[in-house]
Amino acid sequence: MQVNRRYFVRFANTVMYILIGVFILLVLRLYYMQILKGSEYRDAADSNRVRVVMLPAPRGTIYDRNGVALVTNKPYFYASVMPGTKGLDIKALAALLGSDEAKLQQRLKREEKAIFNTTVLKEGLSFRDVQRIEARRSDFPGLIIETSLTRNYVYKGVGSHIIGYLGKPTRAQLQDDYSEDITPDTFVGQWGVEMLYDKKLHGIPGKQIIEVDALGRQLKVIEYIKPEMGSAITLSIDVELQSIAEELFKGKTGALVAIAPKTGEVLALVSLPSFDPNDFVMGIDSDKWALLNKDKQNPLLNRAMQSAYPPGSIFKPLVAIAGLQEGTLSTESDVFCNGALEYGSWSFGCWKRHGHVALHRALVESCDLYFYDAGRHLGIDRMAQYAKRFGLAQRTNLGIAGSLEREGTMPSVAWKKKQFGKPWFLGETFVSAIGQGFVAITPIQAAVMASTIANNGVKYPIVILKGNEPPVAKTRLDIKPEYFAEVKRGLYGVVNEPGGTGSAARSSLVEIAGKTGTAQVVKGRIKTERLKEELRDHAWFIAFAPYEDPTIALAVIVEHGGHGGSAAAPIAKGVIETYIKKSGDKSSL
Amino acid sequence: MPLPRINRQYLKLFDWYTLLLLLVISLTGVLTVYSATRPILSSLQPNYYIKQLLWIVIGMVCVFAMVLYDYLWLKNFAYVLYIVGIVMLILVLIVGRSGLGAQRWFDLGLFSFQPSELFRVILIIAIAKYLSSIKGQLTKWTFISSAIIFGLVPFILIIKQPHLGTGLILLMTYFFMALSKKIERRILTTMLVIVVLLGPLLGKPIWKNLKDYQKNRIVAFIDPSRDPRGIGYQIEQSKITIGSGMIVGRGYLKGTQGPLKFLPEKHTDFIFSVFAEEWGFVGSVVIFSLYLLLFLRGVDTALKAKDDFAGYVAIGITFMLFLYFLINIGMVIGVMPVVGVPIPLMSYGGTSIITNFLAVGILINIRMRRLVLL
């Protein structure tokens, strides 16, 4: 017993030392955690409970030139679940939200991983949906309705190629200098004005620093920085003109660009078919996107700026002005048109036997033969020079189509050498002089040309925003005014004289001058009425009005419309009459 | 049973020191439970702290009831108590209520009761009786037979529940108490050799038999950052909570991690983390010191006990309390795997509080009766 007692005492004493030793080790560990690493853990704890919520800034409103709101913001509702929600009746929930059970299941699976954020179950709820869900919310604990702001395109598809749409930012946009404000989840402008003026429109997002519990529930707001709404912009577009123009196409594909010659402002820019930008605001769903992209008519294509067509006869006024200025053409000299020009083994036809024609009648009745001759005297290189000076085959850099704006083609001797390594043939000059062959221009370039002619060679840079002050930067082409007058008289005749090809544009309201054109889709002269729709020629019409003092100049192309005179001219007439009526009303006020 | 007449001498010898430590530590626990469970979104304070206070009151009654009678009756009834305890452990496996994937509770209507908790004290008493009945050191046969009866059998019954943490603690308590008796040197050497040789061989079957959550805890312990939202979450959050207390803490009722539910089990196993966040390094060292004093006092009681039985009981109880403390603290400061062991006297939980009060009551009893008066 004595032996055991001694052992026990020694044992107990050892235990005491071990206790003290362990105590010291534990205190050292606490010293390490709370003092050496304390501030690190404090930060971790604070970031645990503090969450920064970005408050998206409302985008700026977009107005038309008369102050009509085209694009506004609207609240939108979505149903989501709180993190940590368990045991929802998925079947009943799917029925309530009107969504697919499998899809819902998939989204809820994502929810299991979410710790701080709610998981969106269904976007884009209507007011009625919200009421219905709110009424039954007690059956689904954890289900909440959240609100946010989204874009509201008031006129839907009208002017959609001008306004554009929003989308998730691209990699380049995320790397851009203002990208601090945008997260991969914010929507930024991807097309049209929404893209071009995104920096102005997008505003400065606000921030809310909130304290949350582990379930992500907001407890209190620590800091609140109000989002700043983006600046409003006012377009030069007249939405009434724009929608009437779109209606006048009666479902045909094509493009129209109307410009105010005295300011360079774009009044209307139509590209049909169009799309509804409202489809994009919540992230376009893949089905719709595929449909838009697969559509043979390609509604996402801005035909006014991204498509180049042979100008056809609307090129003739330019050849005429160039010839007069260069002295290769006189108003008196006439040419005998017998329906075809024989050149070597080639034959270049005219659409009609015109007999003796001088410049005026050649324009009015659109005699090809006369312009073959004019072209031969002028030469392709000078023709190309003048075309460029009138804005053809040059980007307008209006910006709404971004880098996708087409330049078009204006051939010259050097151009052909460079492109094909082949010499230029005179026959190609003939064809170019009537706007066929290699020549290809975009509708907006045609409108710029029309505007320049209407304005006697004074060119303003074309703009999409309404300017408060008259633009100063302008260029004046060094061409004698009487040559403009001569050609414009011809264009007046096209619409208003007997035998004129554009008589369909004749208006009792205003004196319109214009020029028809036909862009060949297939070579050869076949009666277009007999061709299948997609093989028919494109119909062009350029016009300006009022004849004496033009305030509007435009270009129309109706794809596969056949003759410019019958398909395109009535649209031009309708747009011009609307515009003149409106500005007449305004000036009489 | 008539109330015994207490010798007035005993009142003079009453261990006020241990009682004071017991009360200070457990009431600190109540305050911390209050803070840990205070609601943020509603104004309704959950009644955990009131319940905890109630357990402490019941515990105090137990302490005084324990002190009234001479601990000799414990010695006399030691084996009976042990058999009753084993039966309870078997019964809980058959009719017990399961919760959290384990079958540990008896549902007694008003409250549920965890027999493995009470068994801790019973086991110590039984082992002490056995050790005090043996002369000299533990030989091969006495060691093996007692290891099976007092070590292996309870261990198997408890890990069946399953409650690995408690099972291991009881196994270690047995071994520790056997060591305090002194074991023949060659048995110790043999055991060491067996452990070294068989350890690697047994590793795989043991790993295979672990439940998934047990494996997860071990993986999480080795690398908590591997999945901070999953299995390593508790450890990581506990470390953040403790560390963020810094030198003097955020202040009482100013802690954030517990009430905001970042820290799971905040009022039970992780109550110390909540305390450390609010009171910082200074407060933590103070509470550690209180525990240390309690343990040292326990060892001192063992040394001063008037007979072998009381000595073994006292050192066994002290060791068990210390083991719980060490494993819990080791877990919350991230140096041991999460095994779901509460910190004695502070963690919320009725059975644990009452059992530990009973245990400390026995210590007080032994110290009070340390002198042979009659």
PDB file of C-alpha atoms in Angstrom, chain B residues 76-327:
ATOM      1  CA  ASN B  76     -20.799   0.173  -1.863  1.00  0.00           C
ATOM      2  CA  PHE B  77     -23.154   0.491  -4.802  1.00  0.00           C
ATOM      3  CA  ALA B  78     -20.457   0.947  -7.451  1.00  0.00           C
ATOM      4  CA  TYR B  79     -20.964  -2.349  -9.298  1.00  0.00           C
ATOM      5  CA  VAL B  80     -24.740  -2.157  -9.050  1.00  0.00           C
ATOM      6  CA  LEU B  81     -24.646   1.300 -10.559  1.00  0.00           C
ATOM      7  CA  TYR B  82     -22.323   0.014 -13.252  1.00  0.00           C
ATOM      8  CA  ILE B  83     -24.670  -2.794 -14.251  1.00  0.00           C
ATOM      9  CA  VAL B  84     -27.631  -0.393 -14.304  1.00  0.00           C
ATOM     10  CA  GLY B  85     -25.543   1.947 -16.497  1.00  0.00           C
ATOM     11  CA  ILE B  86     -24.672  -0.810 -18.957  1.00  0.00           C
ATOM     12  CA  VAL B  87     -28.333  -1.824 -19.167  1.00  0.00           C
ATOM     13  CA  MET B  88     -29.272   1.790 -19.915  1.00  0.00           C
ATOM     14  CA  LEU B  89     -26.700   1.903 -22.701  1.00  0.00           C
ATOM     15  CA  ILE B  90     -28.148  -1.251 -24.227  1.00  0.00           C
ATOM     16  CA  LEU B  91     -31.713   0.004 -23.819  1.00  0.00           C
ATOM     17  CA  VAL B  92     -30.979   3.316 -25.501  1.00  0.00           C
ATOM     18  CA  LEU B  93     -29.823   1.424 -28.544  1.00  0.00           C
ATOM     19  CA  ILE B  94     -33.149  -0.395 -28.675  1.00  0.00           C
ATOM     20  CA  VAL B  95     -35.770   2.145 -27.655  1.00  0.00           C
ATOM     21  CA  GLY B  96     -33.858   5.403 -27.695  1.00  0.00           C
ATOM     22  CA  ARG B  97     -34.846   8.415 -29.723  1.00  0.00           C
ATOM     23  CA  SER B  98     -32.582   9.169 -32.598  1.00  0.00           C
ATOM     24  CA  GLY B  99     -31.505  12.633 -33.556  1.00  0.00           C
ATOM     25  CA  LEU B 100     -28.802  14.050 -35.776  1.00  0.00           C
ATOM     26  CA  GLY B 101     -28.040  10.594 -37.116  1.00  0.00           C
ATOM     27  CA  ALA B 102     -27.371   9.124 -33.694  1.00  0.00           C
ATOM     28  CA  GLN B 103     -29.382   7.241 -31.120  1.00  0.00           C
ATOM     29  CA  ARG B 104     -28.390   8.752 -27.819  1.00  0.00           C
ATOM     30  CA  TRP B 105     -31.469   9.898 -25.999  1.00  0.00           C
ATOM     31  CA  PHE B 106     -34.209   8.562 -23.798  1.00  0.00           C
ATOM     32  CA  ASP B 107     -37.365  10.518 -24.311  1.00  0.00           C
ATOM     33  CA  LEU B 108     -38.821  11.137 -20.878  1.00  0.00           C
ATOM     34  CA  GLY B 109     -41.677  13.313 -21.964  1.00  0.00           C
ATOM     35  CA  LEU B 110     -40.696  16.606 -20.354  1.00  0.00           C
ATOM     36  CA  PHE B 111     -37.080  16.302 -21.309  1.00  0.00           C
ATOM     37  CA  SER B 112     -34.811  13.876 -23.022  1.00  0.00           C
ATOM     38  CA  PHE B 113     -31.968  12.192 -21.287  1.00  0.00           C
ATOM     39  CA  GLN B 114     -28.635  10.958 -22.578  1.00  0.00           C
ATOM     40  CA  PRO B 115     -27.560   7.877 -20.572  1.00  0.00           C
ATOM     41  CA  SER B 116     -24.021   7.934 -21.952  1.00  0.00           C
ATOM     42  CA  GLU B 117     -23.491  11.234 -20.107  1.00  0.00           C
ATOM     43  CA  LEU B 118     -24.476   9.907 -16.707  1.00  0.00           C
ATOM     44  CA  PHE B 119     -22.553   6.744 -17.436  1.00  0.00           C
ATOM     45  CA  ARG B 120     -19.306   8.745 -17.437  1.00  0.00           C
ATOM     46  CA  VAL B 121     -19.566   9.251 -13.685  1.00  0.00           C
ATOM     47  CA  ILE B 122     -20.778   5.721 -12.983  1.00  0.00           C
ATOM     48  CA  LEU B 123     -17.871   4.257 -14.912  1.00  0.00           C
ATOM     49  CA  ILE B 124     -15.328   6.265 -12.947  1.00  0.00           C
ATOM     50  CA  ILE B 125     -16.841   5.091  -9.658  1.00  0.00           C
ATOM     51  CA  ALA B 126     -16.809   1.463 -10.787  1.00  0.00           C
ATOM     52  CA  ILE B 127     -13.221   1.629 -12.010  1.00  0.00           C
ATOM     53  CA  ALA B 128     -12.144   3.331  -8.768  1.00  0.00           C
ATOM     54  CA  LYS B 129     -13.764   0.587  -6.734  1.00  0.00           C
ATOM     55  CA  TYR B 130     -12.060  -2.066  -8.795  1.00  0.00           C
ATOM     56  CA  LEU B 131      -8.648  -0.395  -8.605  1.00  0.00           C
ATOM     57  CA  SER B 132      -8.927   0.150  -4.852  1.00  0.00           C
ATOM     58  CA  SER B 133      -9.740  -3.516  -4.387  1.00  0.00           C
ATOM     59  CA  ILE B 134      -6.493  -4.593  -6.020  1.00  0.00           C
ATOM     60  CA  LYS B 135      -3.274  -4.826  -4.127  1.00  0.00           C
ATOM     61  CA  GLY B 136      -0.062  -3.761  -5.819  1.00  0.00           C
ATOM     62  CA  GLN B 137       0.054  -2.890  -9.481  1.00  0.00           C
ATOM     63  CA  LEU B 138      -2.111  -4.111 -12.356  1.00  0.00           C
ATOM     64  CA  THR B 139      -0.827  -7.403 -13.655  1.00  0.00           C
ATOM     65  CA  LYS B 140      -1.470  -8.973 -17.007  1.00  0.00           C
ATOM     66  CA  TRP B 141      -4.741 -10.660 -16.056  1.00  0.00           C
ATOM     67  CA  THR B 142      -6.208  -7.932 -13.900  1.00  0.00           C
ATOM     68  CA  PHE B 143      -5.381  -5.404 -16.580  1.00  0.00           C
ATOM     69  CA  ILE B 144      -6.868  -7.375 -19.443  1.00  0.00           C
ATOM     70  CA  SER B 145     -10.054  -8.342 -17.597  1.00  0.00           C
ATOM     71  CA  SER B 146     -10.656  -4.820 -16.297  1.00  0.00           C
ATOM     72  CA  ALA B 147      -9.839  -3.354 -19.707  1.00  0.00           C
ATOM     73  CA  ILE B 148     -12.520  -5.524 -21.267  1.00  0.00           C
ATOM     74  CA  ILE B 149     -15.143  -4.855 -18.596  1.00  0.00           C
ATOM     75  CA  PHE B 150     -14.548  -1.167 -18.003  1.00  0.00           C
ATOM     76  CA  GLY B 151     -12.992  -0.186 -21.299  1.00  0.00           C
ATOM     77  CA  LEU B 152     -14.067  -2.208 -24.267  1.00  0.00           C
ATOM     78  CA  VAL B 153     -17.686  -3.032 -23.362  1.00  0.00           C
ATOM     79  CA  PRO B 154     -18.807   0.570 -22.712  1.00  0.00           C
ATOM     80  CA  PHE B 155     -16.736   1.753 -25.649  1.00  0.00           C
ATOM     81  CA  ILE B 156     -18.466  -0.603 -28.072  1.00  0.00           C
ATOM     82  CA  LEU B 157     -21.924   0.214 -26.692  1.00  0.00           C
ATOM     83  CA  ILE B 158     -21.336   3.929 -27.023  1.00  0.00           C
ATOM     84  CA  ILE B 159     -19.790   3.951 -30.484  1.00  0.00           C
ATOM     85  CA  LYS B 160     -22.808   1.902 -31.562  1.00  0.00           C
ATOM     86  CA  GLN B 161     -25.034   4.906 -30.860  1.00  0.00           C
ATOM     87  CA  PRO B 162     -22.769   6.220 -32.485  1.00  0.00           C
ATOM     88  CA  HIS B 163     -20.899   8.632 -30.318  1.00  0.00           C
ATOM     89  CA  LEU B 164     -17.244   8.204 -31.109  1.00  0.00           C
ATOM     90  CA  GLY B 165     -16.105  11.191 -29.055  1.00  0.00           C
ATOM     91  CA  THR B 166     -17.601  10.029 -25.763  1.00  0.00           C
ATOM     92  CA  GLY B 167     -16.531   6.436 -26.445  1.00  0.00           C
ATOM     93  CA  LEU B 168     -12.914   7.448 -26.910  1.00  0.00           C
ATOM     94  CA  ILE B 169     -12.987   9.706 -23.856  1.00  0.00           C
ATOM     95  CA  LEU B 170     -14.268   6.832 -21.691  1.00  0.00           C
ATOM     96  CA  LEU B 171     -11.633   4.489 -23.083  1.00  0.00           C
ATOM     97  CA  MET B 172      -8.946   7.053 -22.323  1.00  0.00           C
ATOM     98  CA  THR B 173     -10.371   7.668 -18.861  1.00  0.00           C
ATOM     99  CA  TYR B 174     -10.106   3.967 -18.095  1.00  0.00           C
ATOM    100  CA  PHE B 175      -6.535   3.833 -19.307  1.00  0.00           C
ATOM    101  CA  PHE B 176      -5.590   6.946 -17.405  1.00  0.00           C
ATOM    102  CA  MET B 177      -7.073   5.611 -14.182  1.00  0.00           C
ATOM    103  CA  ALA B 178      -5.293   2.293 -14.700  1.00  0.00           C
ATOM    104  CA  LEU B 179      -2.085   4.246 -15.144  1.00  0.00           C
ATOM    105  CA  SER B 180      -2.703   6.071 -11.888  1.00  0.00           C
ATOM    106  CA  LYS B 181      -2.900   2.649 -10.243  1.00  0.00           C
ATOM    107  CA  LYS B 182       0.355   1.649 -11.937  1.00  0.00           C
ATOM    108  CA  ILE B 183       0.529  -0.990 -14.624  1.00  0.00           C
ATOM    109  CA  GLU B 184       3.265  -3.549 -14.948  1.00  0.00           C
ATOM    110  CA  ARG B 185       5.996  -2.194 -17.145  1.00  0.00           C
ATOM    111  CA  ARG B 186       5.995  -5.132 -19.551  1.00  0.00           C
ATOM    112  CA  ILE B 187       2.271  -4.676 -20.233  1.00  0.00           C
ATOM    113  CA  LEU B 188       2.916  -1.096 -21.227  1.00  0.00           C
ATOM    114  CA  THR B 189       5.818  -2.097 -23.453  1.00  0.00           C
ATOM    115  CA  THR B 190       3.746  -4.815 -25.112  1.00  0.00           C
ATOM    116  CA  MET B 191       0.892  -2.348 -25.705  1.00  0.00           C
ATOM    117  CA  LEU B 192       3.253   0.156 -27.235  1.00  0.00           C
ATOM    118  CA  VAL B 193       4.651  -2.475 -29.590  1.00  0.00           C
ATOM    119  CA  ILE B 194       1.169  -3.642 -30.547  1.00  0.00           C
ATOM    120  CA  VAL B 195       0.021  -0.095 -31.291  1.00  0.00           C
ATOM    121  CA  VAL B 196       3.090   0.647 -33.384  1.00  0.00           C
ATOM    122  CA  LEU B 197       2.806  -2.611 -35.326  1.00  0.00           C
ATOM    123  CA  LEU B 198      -0.951  -2.895 -35.720  1.00  0.00           C
ATOM    124  CA  GLY B 199      -1.716   0.817 -36.119  1.00  0.00           C
ATOM    125  CA  PRO B 200      -0.980   0.972 -39.834  1.00  0.00           C
ATOM    126  CA  LEU B 201      -2.691  -2.380 -40.449  1.00  0.00           C
ATOM    127  CA  LEU B 202      -5.864  -1.350 -38.656  1.00  0.00           C
ATOM    128  CA  GLY B 203      -5.972   2.079 -40.286  1.00  0.00           C
ATOM    129  CA  LYS B 204      -7.872   0.947 -43.349  1.00  0.00           C
ATOM    130  CA  PRO B 205     -10.637  -1.151 -41.729  1.00  0.00           C
ATOM    131  CA  ILE B 206     -11.199   1.576 -39.164  1.00  0.00           C
ATOM    132  CA  TRP B 207     -11.483   4.216 -41.888  1.00  0.00           C
ATOM    133  CA  LYS B 208     -13.912   1.981 -43.760  1.00  0.00           C
ATOM    134  CA  ASN B 209     -16.157   1.591 -40.752  1.00  0.00           C
ATOM    135  CA  LEU B 210     -16.386   5.284 -40.040  1.00  0.00           C
ATOM    136  CA  LYS B 211     -19.586   7.085 -40.966  1.00  0.00           C
ATOM    137  CA  ASP B 212     -19.355   9.644 -43.728  1.00  0.00           C
ATOM    138  CA  TYR B 213     -19.698  12.589 -41.380  1.00  0.00           C
ATOM    139  CA  GLN B 214     -16.877  11.177 -39.260  1.00  0.00           C
ATOM    140  CA  LYS B 215     -14.638  10.862 -42.301  1.00  0.00           C
ATOM    141  CA  ASN B 216     -15.577  14.376 -43.326  1.00  0.00           C
ATOM    142  CA  ARG B 217     -14.558  15.734 -39.972  1.00  0.00           C
ATOM    143  CA  ILE B 218     -11.137  14.158 -40.262  1.00  0.00           C
ATOM    144  CA  VAL B 219     -10.666  15.402 -43.819  1.00  0.00           C
ATOM    145  CA  ALA B 220     -11.868  18.841 -42.758  1.00  0.00           C
ATOM    146  CA  PHE B 221      -9.457  18.851 -39.867  1.00  0.00           C
ATOM    147  CA  ILE B 222      -6.505  18.038 -42.081  1.00  0.00           C
ATOM    148  CA  ASP B 223      -7.423  20.676 -44.662  1.00  0.00           C
ATOM    149  CA  PRO B 224     -10.229  23.028 -43.614  1.00  0.00           C
ATOM    150  CA  SER B 225      -9.693  25.326 -46.565  1.00  0.00           C
ATOM    151  CA  ARG B 226     -10.472  22.586 -49.035  1.00  0.00           C
ATOM    152  CA  ASP B 227     -14.150  23.298 -48.858  1.00  0.00           C
ATOM    153  CA  PRO B 228     -14.809  26.297 -46.633  1.00  0.00           C
ATOM    154  CA  ARG B 229     -18.576  26.105 -47.176  1.00  0.00           C
ATOM    155  CA  GLY B 230     -18.823  22.412 -46.537  1.00  0.00           C
ATOM    156  CA  ILE B 231     -17.087  20.132 -44.096  1.00  0.00           C
ATOM    157  CA  GLY B 232     -14.350  22.579 -43.167  1.00  0.00           C
ATOM    158  CA  TYR B 233     -16.892  25.312 -42.605  1.00  0.00           C
ATOM    159  CA  GLN B 234     -17.310  24.833 -38.873  1.00  0.00           C
ATOM    160  CA  ILE B 235     -13.593  24.825 -38.143  1.00  0.00           C
ATOM    161  CA  GLU B 236     -12.928  27.816 -40.357  1.00  0.00           C
ATOM    162  CA  GLN B 237     -15.808  29.813 -38.925  1.00  0.00           C
ATOM    163  CA  SER B 238     -14.820  28.938 -35.385  1.00  0.00           C
ATOM    164  CA  LYS B 239     -11.264  30.116 -35.971  1.00  0.00           C
ATOM    165  CA  ILE B 240     -12.517  33.329 -37.539  1.00  0.00           C
ATOM    166  CA  THR B 241     -14.847  33.871 -34.602  1.00  0.00           C
ATOM    167  CA  ILE B 242     -12.155  33.345 -31.978  1.00  0.00           C
ATOM    168  CA  GLY B 243      -9.461  35.269 -33.839  1.00  0.00           C
ATOM    169  CA  SER B 244     -11.697  38.253 -34.471  1.00  0.00           C
ATOM    170  CA  GLY B 245     -11.951  38.759 -30.725  1.00  0.00           C
ATOM    171  CA  MET B 246      -8.415  40.164 -30.732  1.00  0.00           C
ATOM    172  CA  ILE B 247      -7.040  41.475 -27.423  1.00  0.00           C
ATOM    173  CA  VAL B 248     -10.078  42.612 -25.457  1.00  0.00           C
ATOM    174  CA  GLY B 249     -12.874  41.315 -27.664  1.00  0.00           C
ATOM    175  CA  ARG B 250     -15.828  43.031 -29.231  1.00  0.00           C
ATOM    176  CA  GLY B 251     -17.551  43.323 -25.896  1.00  0.00           C
ATOM    177  CA  TYR B 252     -20.423  41.419 -24.320  1.00  0.00           C
ATOM    178  CA  LEU B 253     -23.471  41.132 -26.619  1.00  0.00           C
ATOM    179  CA  LYS B 254     -21.446  42.709 -29.406  1.00  0.00           C
ATOM    180  CA  GLY B 255     -20.272  39.461 -30.978  1.00  0.00           C
ATOM    181  CA  THR B 256     -21.517  38.975 -34.493  1.00  0.00           C
ATOM    182  CA  GLN B 257     -20.580  35.548 -35.731  1.00  0.00           C
ATOM    183  CA  GLY B 258     -22.776  33.500 -33.424  1.00  0.00           C
ATOM    184  CA  PRO B 259     -26.038  35.408 -33.601  1.00  0.00           C
ATOM    185  CA  LEU B 260     -25.636  35.940 -37.328  1.00  0.00           C
ATOM    186  CA  LYS B 261     -25.534  32.144 -37.674  1.00  0.00           C
ATOM    187  CA  PHE B 262     -22.141  31.986 -39.351  1.00  0.00           C
ATOM    188  CA  LEU B 263     -21.013  29.778 -36.524  1.00  0.00           C
ATOM    189  CA  PRO B 264     -22.987  26.560 -36.248  1.00  0.00           C
ATOM    190  CA  GLU B 265     -23.619  24.869 -32.870  1.00  0.00           C
ATOM    191  CA  LYS B 266     -22.844  28.250 -31.398  1.00  0.00           C
ATOM    192  CA  HIS B 267     -24.482  27.645 -28.035  1.00  0.00           C
ATOM    193  CA  THR B 268     -23.386  24.048 -27.573  1.00  0.00           C
ATOM    194  CA  ASP B 269     -20.035  22.799 -28.838  1.00  0.00           C
ATOM    195  CA  PHE B 270     -18.795  26.171 -30.038  1.00  0.00           C
ATOM    196  CA  ILE B 271     -19.809  28.291 -27.063  1.00  0.00           C
ATOM    197  CA  PHE B 272     -16.196  29.087 -26.270  1.00  0.00           C
ATOM    198  CA  SER B 273     -15.760  30.679 -29.716  1.00  0.00           C
ATOM    199  CA  VAL B 274     -18.608  33.064 -28.988  1.00  0.00           C
ATOM    200  CA  PHE B 275     -17.074  33.851 -25.606  1.00  0.00           C
ATOM    201  CA  ALA B 276     -13.635  34.433 -27.133  1.00  0.00           C
ATOM    202  CA  GLU B 277     -15.055  36.776 -29.745  1.00  0.00           C
ATOM    203  CA  GLU B 278     -16.720  38.947 -27.134  1.00  0.00           C
ATOM    204  CA  TRP B 279     -14.035  38.886 -24.470  1.00  0.00           C
ATOM    205  CA  GLY B 280     -10.897  38.538 -26.551  1.00  0.00           C
ATOM    206  CA  PHE B 281      -7.554  37.156 -25.472  1.00  0.00           C
ATOM    207  CA  VAL B 282      -7.843  38.637 -21.988  1.00  0.00           C
ATOM    208  CA  GLY B 283     -11.197  37.023 -21.253  1.00  0.00           C
ATOM    209  CA  SER B 284     -10.120  33.716 -22.770  1.00  0.00           C
ATOM    210  CA  VAL B 285      -7.023  33.527 -20.583  1.00  0.00           C
ATOM    211  CA  VAL B 286      -9.170  34.314 -17.535  1.00  0.00           C
ATOM    212  CA  ILE B 287     -11.644  31.529 -18.302  1.00  0.00           C
ATOM    213  CA  PHE B 288      -8.795  29.114 -19.086  1.00  0.00           C
ATOM    214  CA  SER B 289      -7.261  29.976 -15.714  1.00  0.00           C
ATOM    215  CA  LEU B 290     -10.547  29.224 -13.955  1.00  0.00           C
ATOM    216  CA  TYR B 291     -10.646  25.812 -15.598  1.00  0.00           C
ATOM    217  CA  LEU B 292      -6.996  25.212 -14.728  1.00  0.00           C
ATOM    218  CA  LEU B 293      -7.652  26.084 -11.093  1.00  0.00           C
ATOM    219  CA  LEU B 294     -10.606  23.713 -11.039  1.00  0.00           C
ATOM    220  CA  PHE B 295      -8.503  20.871 -12.453  1.00  0.00           C
ATOM    221  CA  LEU B 296      -5.549  21.529 -10.169  1.00  0.00           C
ATOM    222  CA  ARG B 297      -7.931  21.582  -7.234  1.00  0.00           C
ATOM    223  CA  GLY B 298      -9.309  18.250  -8.419  1.00  0.00           C
ATOM    224  CA  VAL B 299      -5.839  16.678  -8.484  1.00  0.00           C
ATOM    225  CA  ASP B 300      -5.136  18.173  -5.087  1.00  0.00           C
ATOM    226  CA  THR B 301      -8.360  16.646  -3.790  1.00  0.00           C
ATOM    227  CA  ALA B 302      -7.219  13.274  -5.136  1.00  0.00           C
ATOM    228  CA  LEU B 303      -3.953  13.668  -3.249  1.00  0.00           C
ATOM    229  CA  LYS B 304      -5.717  14.666  -0.037  1.00  0.00           C
ATOM    230  CA  ALA B 305      -8.421  11.980  -0.212  1.00  0.00           C
ATOM    231  CA  LYS B 306      -8.586   9.808   2.827  1.00  0.00           C
ATOM    232  CA  ASP B 307      -8.745   6.496   0.990  1.00  0.00           C
ATOM    233  CA  ASP B 308      -7.655   4.939  -2.306  1.00  0.00           C
ATOM    234  CA  PHE B 309     -11.188   4.737  -3.702  1.00  0.00           C
ATOM    235  CA  ALA B 310     -11.761   8.485  -3.218  1.00  0.00           C
ATOM    236  CA  GLY B 311      -8.337   9.231  -4.679  1.00  0.00           C
ATOM    237  CA  TYR B 312      -9.065   7.257  -7.847  1.00  0.00           C
ATOM    238  CA  VAL B 313     -12.536   8.774  -8.175  1.00  0.00           C
ATOM    239  CA  ALA B 314     -11.188  12.292  -7.770  1.00  0.00           C
ATOM    240  CA  ILE B 315      -8.363  11.885 -10.273  1.00  0.00           C
ATOM    241  CA  GLY B 316     -10.698  10.077 -12.685  1.00  0.00           C
ATOM    242  CA  ILE B 317     -13.300  12.845 -12.543  1.00  0.00           C
ATOM    243  CA  THR B 318     -10.651  15.534 -12.908  1.00  0.00           C
ATOM    244  CA  PHE B 319      -9.136  13.765 -15.880  1.00  0.00           C
ATOM    245  CA  MET B 320     -12.480  13.294 -17.556  1.00  0.00           C
ATOM    246  CA  LEU B 321     -13.421  16.977 -17.138  1.00  0.00           C
ATOM    247  CA  PHE B 322      -9.991  17.966 -18.410  1.00  0.00           C
ATOM    248  CA  LEU B 323     -10.285  15.660 -21.414  1.00  0.00           C
ATOM    249  CA  TYR B 324     -13.629  17.170 -22.388  1.00  0.00           C
ATOM    250  CA  PHE B 325     -12.200  20.632 -21.972  1.00  0.00           C
ATOM    251  CA  LEU B 326      -9.080  19.843 -23.984  1.00  0.00           C
ATOM    252  CA  ILE B 327     -10.891  18.113 -26.837  1.00  0.00           C
TER     253      ILE B 327
END
